[in-house]
Coordinates of C-alpha atoms in Angstrom, one line a residue:
X20 CA 0.0 0.0 0.0
X21 CA 1.4 3.4 -0.9
X22 CA 2.1 5.8 2.0
X23 CA 0.0 8.6 0.5
X24 CA -3.0 6.3 0.2
X25 CA -2.5 5.0 3.8
X26 CA -2.3 8.6 5.1
X27 CA -5.5 9.5 3.3
X28 CA -7.3 6.5 4.9
X29 CA -6.0 7.4 8.4
X30 CA -7.2 11.0 7.8
X31 CA -10.7 9.8 6.8
X32 CA -10.9 7.6 9.9
X33 CA -9.9 10.5 12.0
X34 CA -12.5 12.8 10.4
X35 CA -15.2 10.2 10.8
X36 CA -14.4 10.0 14.5
X37 CA -14.5 13.8 14.8
X38 CA -18.1 14.0 13.4
X39 CA -19.5 13.2 16.8
X40 CA -17.7 16.2 18.1
X41 CA -18.4 19.9 17.5
X42 CA -16.5 21.2 14.6
X43 CA -15.2 24.6 15.8
X44 CA -14.4 26.8 12.9
X45 CA -11.9 29.6 13.4
X46 CA -14.5 32.4 12.7
X47 CA -16.8 30.8 15.2
X48 CA -14.1 30.7 17.8
X49 CA -13.3 34.4 17.2
X50 CA -17.0 35.3 17.5
X51 CA -17.3 33.4 20.8
X52 CA -14.2 35.1 22.2
X53 CA -15.6 38.6 21.2
X54 CA -18.8 37.9 23.0
X55 CA -17.5 36.0 26.1
X56 CA -13.9 36.9 26.9
X57 CA -13.5 38.6 30.2
X58 CA -10.6 40.9 29.3
X59 CA -12.6 42.2 26.3
X60 CA -15.7 42.7 28.5
X61 CA -13.6 44.6 31.0
X62 CA -12.2 46.9 28.3
X63 CA -15.6 47.5 26.9
X64 CA -16.9 48.6 30.4
X65 CA -13.8 50.8 30.8
X66 CA -14.7 52.5 27.5
X67 CA -18.3 53.0 28.8
X68 CA -16.9 54.8 31.8
X69 CA -14.7 57.0 29.6
X70 CA -17.7 57.9 27.5
X71 CA -19.8 58.8 30.5
X72 CA -17.0 60.9 31.9
X73 CA -16.6 62.8 28.6
X74 CA -19.2 65.6 29.2
X75 CA -19.1 69.4 29.4
X76 CA -20.4 69.1 32.9
X77 CA -17.5 67.0 34.0
X78 CA -15.2 69.5 32.4
X79 CA -16.7 72.3 34.6
X80 CA -18.5 74.2 31.8
X81 CA -22.0 74.0 33.3
X82 CA -23.4 75.9 36.3
X83 CA -24.2 74.3 39.6
X84 CA -27.9 74.7 40.7
X85 CA -28.8 73.8 44.3
X86 CA -32.0 74.0 46.3
X87 CA -31.2 75.0 49.9
X88 CA -33.2 75.4 53.1
X89 CA -31.9 76.6 56.5
X90 CA -33.9 76.7 59.7
X91 CA -32.4 77.9 63.0
X92 CA -34.2 78.3 66.4
X93 CA -33.2 79.5 69.8
X94 CA -34.7 79.8 73.2
X95 CA -32.8 82.5 75.3
X96 CA -33.1 84.5 78.5
X97 CA -32.8 87.9 76.9
X98 CA -32.2 91.4 78.2
X99 CA -32.3 94.4 75.8
X100 CA -31.3 98.0 76.6
X101 CA -33.3 100.5 74.5
X102 CA -31.9 103.8 73.2
X103 CA -33.7 105.7 75.9
X104 CA -32.1 103.7 78.7
X105 CA -35.0 101.4 79.5
X106 CA -34.4 97.7 79.7
X107 CA -36.6 94.8 78.6
X108 CA -36.1 91.3 80.0
X109 CA -37.7 88.1 78.8
X110 CA -36.9 84.6 79.9
X111 CA -37.3 81.8 77.4
X112 CA -37.5 84.2 74.4
X113 CA -38.0 82.2 71.2
X114 CA -36.3 83.2 68.0
X115 CA -36.7 81.5 64.6
X116 CA -35.0 82.2 61.2
X117 CA -36.0 80.3 58.1
X118 CA -34.6 80.7 54.6
X119 CA -35.0 78.6 51.5
X120 CA -34.6 78.9 47.8
X121 CA -32.7 78.0 44.6
X122 CA -29.2 79.2 43.9
X123 CA -26.9 79.1 40.9
X124 CA -23.1 79.2 40.8
X125 CA -21.3 79.3 37.5
X126 CA -17.6 79.7 36.8
X127 CA -17.5 81.7 33.5
X128 CA -13.7 82.0 33.3
X129 CA -10.9 79.9 34.8
X130 CA -8.0 80.6 32.5
X131 CA -9.4 78.3 29.8
X132 CA -8.9 75.3 32.2
X133 CA -12.3 73.9 31.5
X134 CA -11.7 73.8 27.7
X135 CA -8.4 72.0 28.3
X136 CA -10.2 69.6 30.6
X137 CA -12.8 68.9 28.0
X138 CA -10.2 68.1 25.3
X139 CA -8.4 65.8 27.8
X140 CA -11.7 63.9 28.3
X141 CA -12.0 63.5 24.5
X142 CA -8.5 62.1 24.5
X143 CA -9.2 59.7 27.3
X144 CA -12.3 58.4 25.5
X145 CA -10.1 57.8 22.4
X146 CA -7.5 56.1 24.6
X147 CA -10.3 53.8 25.9
X148 CA -11.2 52.9 22.3
X149 CA -7.5 52.2 21.5
X150 CA -7.2 50.0 24.7
X151 CA -10.4 48.1 23.7
X152 CA -8.9 47.5 20.2
X153 CA -5.7 46.3 21.9
X154 CA -7.5 43.9 24.2
X155 CA -9.5 42.6 21.2
X156 CA -6.4 42.1 19.0
X157 CA -4.5 40.5 21.9
X158 CA -7.3 38.0 22.6
X159 CA -8.1 37.3 19.0
X160 CA -4.4 36.7 18.4
X161 CA -4.5 34.2 21.3
X162 CA -7.5 32.5 19.7
X163 CA -5.7 32.3 16.4
X164 CA -2.4 30.9 17.9
X165 CA -4.1 28.4 20.1
X166 CA -6.5 27.3 17.3
X167 CA -3.6 26.7 14.8
X168 CA -1.6 25.0 17.6
X169 CA -4.5 22.5 17.8
X170 CA -4.5 22.1 14.0
X171 CA -0.8 21.2 13.8
X172 CA -1.2 18.9 16.8
X173 CA -4.0 17.1 15.1
X174 CA -1.8 16.8 12.0
X175 CA 0.9 15.2 14.1
X176 CA -1.7 12.9 15.7
X177 CA -2.7 11.8 12.2
X178 CA 1.0 11.2 11.4
X179 CA 1.4 9.1 14.5
X180 CA -1.7 7.1 13.6
X181 CA -0.1 6.4 10.2
X182 CA 3.1 5.3 11.9
X183 CA 1.2 2.9 14.2
X184 CA -0.5 1.3 11.2
X185 CA 2.9 0.8 9.5
X186 CA 4.3 -0.6 12.7
X187 CA 1.4 -3.0 12.9
X188 CA 2.1 -4.1 9.4
X189 CA 5.7 -4.6 10.4
X190 CA 4.7 -6.9 13.3
X191 CA 2.4 -8.9 10.9
X192 CA 5.2 -9.3 8.4
X193 CA 7.7 -10.2 11.1
X194 CA 5.3 -12.8 12.5
X195 CA 4.8 -14.3 9.1
X196 CA 8.5 -14.4 8.4
X197 CA 9.1 -16.0 11.8
X198 CA 6.4 -18.6 11.2
X199 CA 8.1 -19.8 8.0
X200 CA 11.5 -19.7 9.5
X201 CA 12.9 -16.7 7.7
X202 CA 13.2 -14.4 10.7
X203 CA 14.1 -14.8 14.4
X204 CA 12.0 -14.2 17.4
X205 CA 14.2 -11.1 18.1
X206 CA 12.8 -9.4 14.9
X207 CA 9.2 -9.9 16.1
X208 CA 10.1 -8.6 19.6
X209 CA 11.8 -5.5 18.2
X210 CA 8.8 -4.8 16.0
X211 CA 6.5 -5.0 19.1
X212 CA 8.8 -2.7 21.1
X213 CA 8.7 -0.1 18.3
X214 CA 5.0 -0.5 18.0
X215 CA 4.6 0.2 21.8
X216 CA 6.9 3.2 21.4
X217 CA 4.7 4.6 18.8
X218 CA 1.6 4.0 20.9
X219 CA 3.3 5.8 23.8
X220 CA 3.9 8.8 21.6
X221 CA 0.3 8.7 20.4
X222 CA -1.0 8.8 24.0
X223 CA 1.2 11.8 24.8
X224 CA 0.0 13.6 21.7
X225 CA -3.6 13.1 22.7
X226 CA -2.8 14.5 26.1
X227 CA -1.3 17.6 24.5
X228 CA -4.4 18.0 22.4
X229 CA -6.7 17.8 25.4
X230 CA -4.6 20.4 27.3
X231 CA -4.7 22.8 24.4
X232 CA -8.4 22.4 24.0
X233 CA -8.8 23.3 27.7
X234 CA -6.7 26.4 27.1
X235 CA -8.7 27.5 24.1
X236 CA -12.0 27.0 26.0
X237 CA -10.6 29.2 28.7
X238 CA -9.9 32.0 26.2
X239 CA -13.4 31.5 24.9
X240 CA -14.7 31.8 28.4
X241 CA -16.8 28.7 28.3
X242 CA -16.9 25.3 30.0
X243 CA -13.2 24.2 29.8
X244 CA -14.4 20.5 29.3
X245 CA -16.3 21.3 26.1
X246 CA -15.1 18.9 23.5
X247 CA -14.6 19.9 19.9
X248 CA -12.4 19.4 16.9
X249 CA -10.8 21.9 14.6
X250 CA -10.1 22.1 10.8
X251 CA -7.2 20.1 9.4
X252 CA -5.5 22.8 7.3
X253 CA -3.1 25.7 8.0
X254 CA -3.3 28.2 5.2
X255 CA -0.4 30.7 5.2
X256 CA -0.6 34.2 3.7
X257 CA 2.8 34.3 1.8
X258 CA 2.2 37.8 0.4
X259 CA 3.0 40.0 3.4
X260 CA 5.0 43.1 2.6
X261 CA 7.4 44.7 5.1
X262 CA 6.8 48.3 4.0
X263 CA 3.1 47.9 3.9
X264 CA 3.1 46.4 7.4
X265 CA 5.2 49.3 8.8
X266 CA 2.8 51.9 7.2
X267 CA -0.2 50.2 8.6
X268 CA 1.4 49.9 12.1
X269 CA 2.1 53.7 12.1
X270 CA -1.6 54.3 11.6
X271 CA -3.3 51.4 13.3
X272 CA -1.2 49.8 16.0
X273 CA -3.3 50.3 19.1
X274 CA -0.3 50.5 21.5
X275 CA 1.3 53.3 19.4
X276 CA -2.0 55.1 19.1
X277 CA -2.6 54.9 22.8
X278 CA 0.8 56.4 23.5
X279 CA 0.2 59.2 21.1
X280 CA -3.0 60.0 22.9
X281 CA -1.2 59.7 26.3
X282 CA 1.2 62.4 25.0
X283 CA -1.7 64.6 24.0
X284 CA -3.3 64.1 27.4
X285 CA -0.1 65.2 29.1
X286 CA -0.1 68.4 27.0
X287 CA -3.7 69.2 28.0
X288 CA -2.8 68.6 31.6
X289 CA 0.0 71.2 31.3
X290 CA -2.6 73.7 29.9
X291 CA -4.8 73.0 32.9
X292 CA -2.0 73.7 35.3
X293 CA -1.0 76.9 33.5
X294 CA -4.6 78.1 33.9
X295 CA -3.8 78.5 37.6
X296 CA -2.0 81.8 36.7
X297 CA -5.2 83.5 35.5
X298 CA -8.1 84.9 37.4
X299 CA -11.2 82.9 38.2
X300 CA -14.6 84.7 37.7
X301 CA -17.9 83.3 39.0
X302 CA -21.4 84.5 38.8
X303 CA -24.1 83.6 41.3
X304 CA -27.8 84.2 41.4
X305 CA -30.9 82.7 43.0
X306 CA -34.4 83.1 44.3
X307 CA -34.8 83.0 48.0
X308 CA -37.6 83.1 50.6
X309 CA -36.9 84.3 54.2
X310 CA -38.9 84.3 57.4
X311 CA -37.9 85.2 60.9
X312 CA -39.7 85.6 64.3
X313 CA -38.5 87.1 67.6
X314 CA -40.2 87.3 70.9
X315 CA -38.4 90.4 72.0
X316 CA -37.4 93.4 69.9
X317 CA -38.6 96.1 67.6
X318 CA -39.5 93.6 64.9
X319 CA -41.2 90.5 66.1
X320 CA -41.8 89.0 62.7
X321 CA -40.5 89.5 59.1
X322 CA -40.5 87.8 55.8
X323 CA -39.2 88.4 52.3
X324 CA -38.6 86.8 48.8
X325 CA -36.9 87.7 45.6
X326 CA -33.9 87.4 43.4
X327 CA -30.3 87.6 44.6
X328 CA -27.3 87.9 42.2
X329 CA -23.7 88.9 42.1
X330 CA -20.3 87.9 41.0
X331 CA -16.9 87.1 42.5
X332 CA -13.4 87.1 41.1
X333 CA -10.1 85.8 42.5
X334 CA -6.7 86.7 41.1
X335 CA -3.8 84.4 42.1
X336 CA -0.9 86.4 43.5
X337 CA 1.2 84.0 45.5
X338 CA 0.7 80.4 46.7
X339 CA 4.0 79.4 48.1
X340 CA 5.5 78.7 44.6
X341 CA 3.2 75.8 44.1
X342 CA 2.2 77.1 40.7
X343 CA 5.8 77.1 39.4
X344 CA 6.4 73.6 40.9
X345 CA 3.2 72.2 39.3
X346 CA 4.1 73.6 35.9
X347 CA 7.6 72.2 36.0
X348 CA 6.2 68.7 37.0
X349 CA 3.6 68.9 34.1
X350 CA 6.4 69.8 31.6
X351 CA 8.5 66.9 32.8
X352 CA 5.4 64.6 32.3
X353 CA 5.0 65.9 28.7
X354 CA 8.7 65.3 28.1
X355 CA 8.4 61.7 29.5
X356 CA 5.3 61.1 27.3
X357 CA 7.3 62.2 24.2
X358 CA 10.2 59.9 25.2
X359 CA 7.9 57.0 25.8
X360 CA 6.3 57.6 22.4
X361 CA 9.7 57.5 20.7
X362 CA 10.6 54.4 22.6
X363 CA 7.3 52.7 21.5
X364 CA 8.0 53.6 17.9
X365 CA 11.5 52.0 18.1
X366 CA 10.1 49.0 19.9
X367 CA 7.4 48.5 17.3
X368 CA 9.8 48.9 14.4
X369 CA 12.1 46.3 16.1
X370 CA 9.3 43.8 16.7
X371 CA 8.1 44.1 13.1
X372 CA 11.6 43.7 11.7
X373 CA 12.4 40.6 13.8
X374 CA 9.0 39.0 13.1
X375 CA 9.2 39.6 9.4
X376 CA 12.7 38.0 9.2
X377 CA 11.3 34.9 11.0
X378 CA 8.3 34.9 8.8
X379 CA 10.4 34.8 5.6
X380 CA 12.8 32.2 7.0
X381 CA 9.9 29.9 8.0
X382 CA 8.3 30.4 4.6
X383 CA 11.4 29.0 3.0
X384 CA 11.6 26.2 5.6
X385 CA 8.1 25.2 4.8
X386 CA 9.0 24.8 1.1
X387 CA 12.1 22.7 2.1
X388 CA 10.2 20.6 4.5
X389 CA 7.4 20.0 1.9
X390 CA 10.1 18.5 -0.4
X391 CA 11.6 16.5 2.4
X392 CA 8.2 15.1 3.2
X393 CA 7.7 13.9 -0.4
X394 CA 11.1 12.3 -0.4
X395 CA 10.6 10.6 3.0
X396 CA 7.2 9.2 2.0
X397 CA 8.6 7.8 -1.3
X398 CA 11.5 6.3 0.7
X399 CA 9.1 4.7 3.1
X400 CA 7.0 3.2 0.3
X401 CA 10.1 1.6 -1.2
X402 CA 11.5 0.5 2.1
X403 CA 8.1 -1.1 3.1
X404 CA 8.0 -3.0 -0.1
X405 CA 11.5 -4.3 0.3
X406 CA 10.9 -5.2 3.9
X407 CA 7.9 -7.3 3.0
X408 CA 10.1 -9.4 0.6
X409 CA 13.0 -9.5 3.1
X410 CA 15.6 -7.5 1.2
X411 CA 16.4 -4.9 3.9
X412 CA 16.9 -5.2 7.7
X413 CA 14.4 -4.2 10.3
X414 CA 16.7 -1.4 11.4
X415 CA 16.8 0.1 8.0
X416 CA 13.0 -0.1 7.8
X417 CA 12.6 1.6 11.3
X418 CA 15.0 4.3 10.2
X419 CA 12.9 5.0 7.1
X420 CA 9.7 5.0 9.2
X421 CA 11.2 7.4 11.7
X422 CA 12.4 9.7 8.9
X423 CA 8.9 9.8 7.5
X424 CA 7.3 10.6 10.8
X425 CA 10.0 13.3 11.6
X426 CA 9.5 14.9 8.1
X427 CA 5.7 15.1 8.7
X428 CA 6.3 16.7 12.2
X429 CA 8.9 19.2 10.8
X430 CA 6.6 20.2 8.0
X431 CA 3.7 20.7 10.3
X432 CA 5.9 22.7 12.7
X433 CA 7.2 24.9 9.9
X434 CA 3.7 25.7 8.7
X435 CA 2.6 26.5 12.3
X436 CA 5.7 28.7 12.9
X437 CA 5.1 30.6 9.7
X438 CA 1.4 31.1 10.7
X439 CA 2.6 32.4 14.1
X440 CA 4.7 35.1 12.6
X441 CA 2.0 36.0 10.1
X442 CA -0.5 36.5 12.9
X443 CA 2.1 38.5 14.9
X444 CA 2.8 40.8 12.0
X445 CA -0.9 41.4 11.4
X446 CA -1.5 42.1 15.0
X447 CA 1.4 44.6 15.2
X448 CA -0.1 46.2 12.0
X449 CA -3.4 46.4 13.8
X450 CA -4.8 44.5 10.8
X451 CA -5.7 41.1 12.3
X452 CA -9.1 40.2 11.0
X453 CA -11.9 39.7 13.6

């Protein structure tokens, strides 16, 4: 039986066993993660907070309106001396003052601080969007990597299944040769040992697959014991262009965009601090009701109602050099934000350059390993035929079998590594599809 035909049969058997399980497509896994993942939910809620905070009221542009009521009472032993010298005395004199109304206080000028604060709130909301995109890209990247890790592990499991079938054929052949006296018992025992070795590798591979499934279920924020299977192919985008990735990263990378916004926020904070050098002007008005009663005096009862209004202004003159200190600190923070931005740019450039080199190398390795796999399968086909007629030794057959298995694993690994760097580059470019 040709090795390619044998591999196809094993693959069909594997697929038939998987039909009882849920087939989790990559796009479905991404959709589940977007709906369920806790980090994405937390980032969405943080953005909601930023959106709620971004208002002209929070920036201090709107007046404050308050309804107030004050009631004060007293019971006093009172003595009053009149202008003509006579005295009046009353024990337990009751006095009452009641005032209530609606008042408005409005800061109409604060050195443009409120406008700088509003712009900073706009920036913070944009930062929240960038951080949400970063959380989404990070988790979707985790989904991609874990999903394709499962794909290559399933491919290796299929390769091990094929190896076990071949090892079983070897045992059968060795038994037949031993029964007709053309082989020793040692050859049969060696074939059984190699068969058991392949079974051991198969069990370990199944364990790795189960562990990876648990990890993917955790990312999807669902029952970690949910069983499923994934597709059997790793399709690599071999058309990535370095300059295009760099250009996209400058415009779309969420970490870079968040740092640009952090610098802008620091600049707005400096404007708010500088506003402390300017006067603050407030206006106030209201409509009040008053009522008072006194047991002793010229006026025993009075009441009134009407508008009250006015304004106040405060000009800063000296506050212990706190203004100078605060401005210097804010300037240093702007300088730090600029340096951090430049550092982020250099780091992003370095990550893209390194990932692209690895991407290109693994693309070439994939081509080499594909050729090696073809050669190894042809070699195993020939070796298996020769082994059945007894023209090669069991050691030579085992070597050819092991070479075929290693070639399949190396090819699968090369594909997976290429896919890893493809995903990494698209994530850095802010262009990972979700």
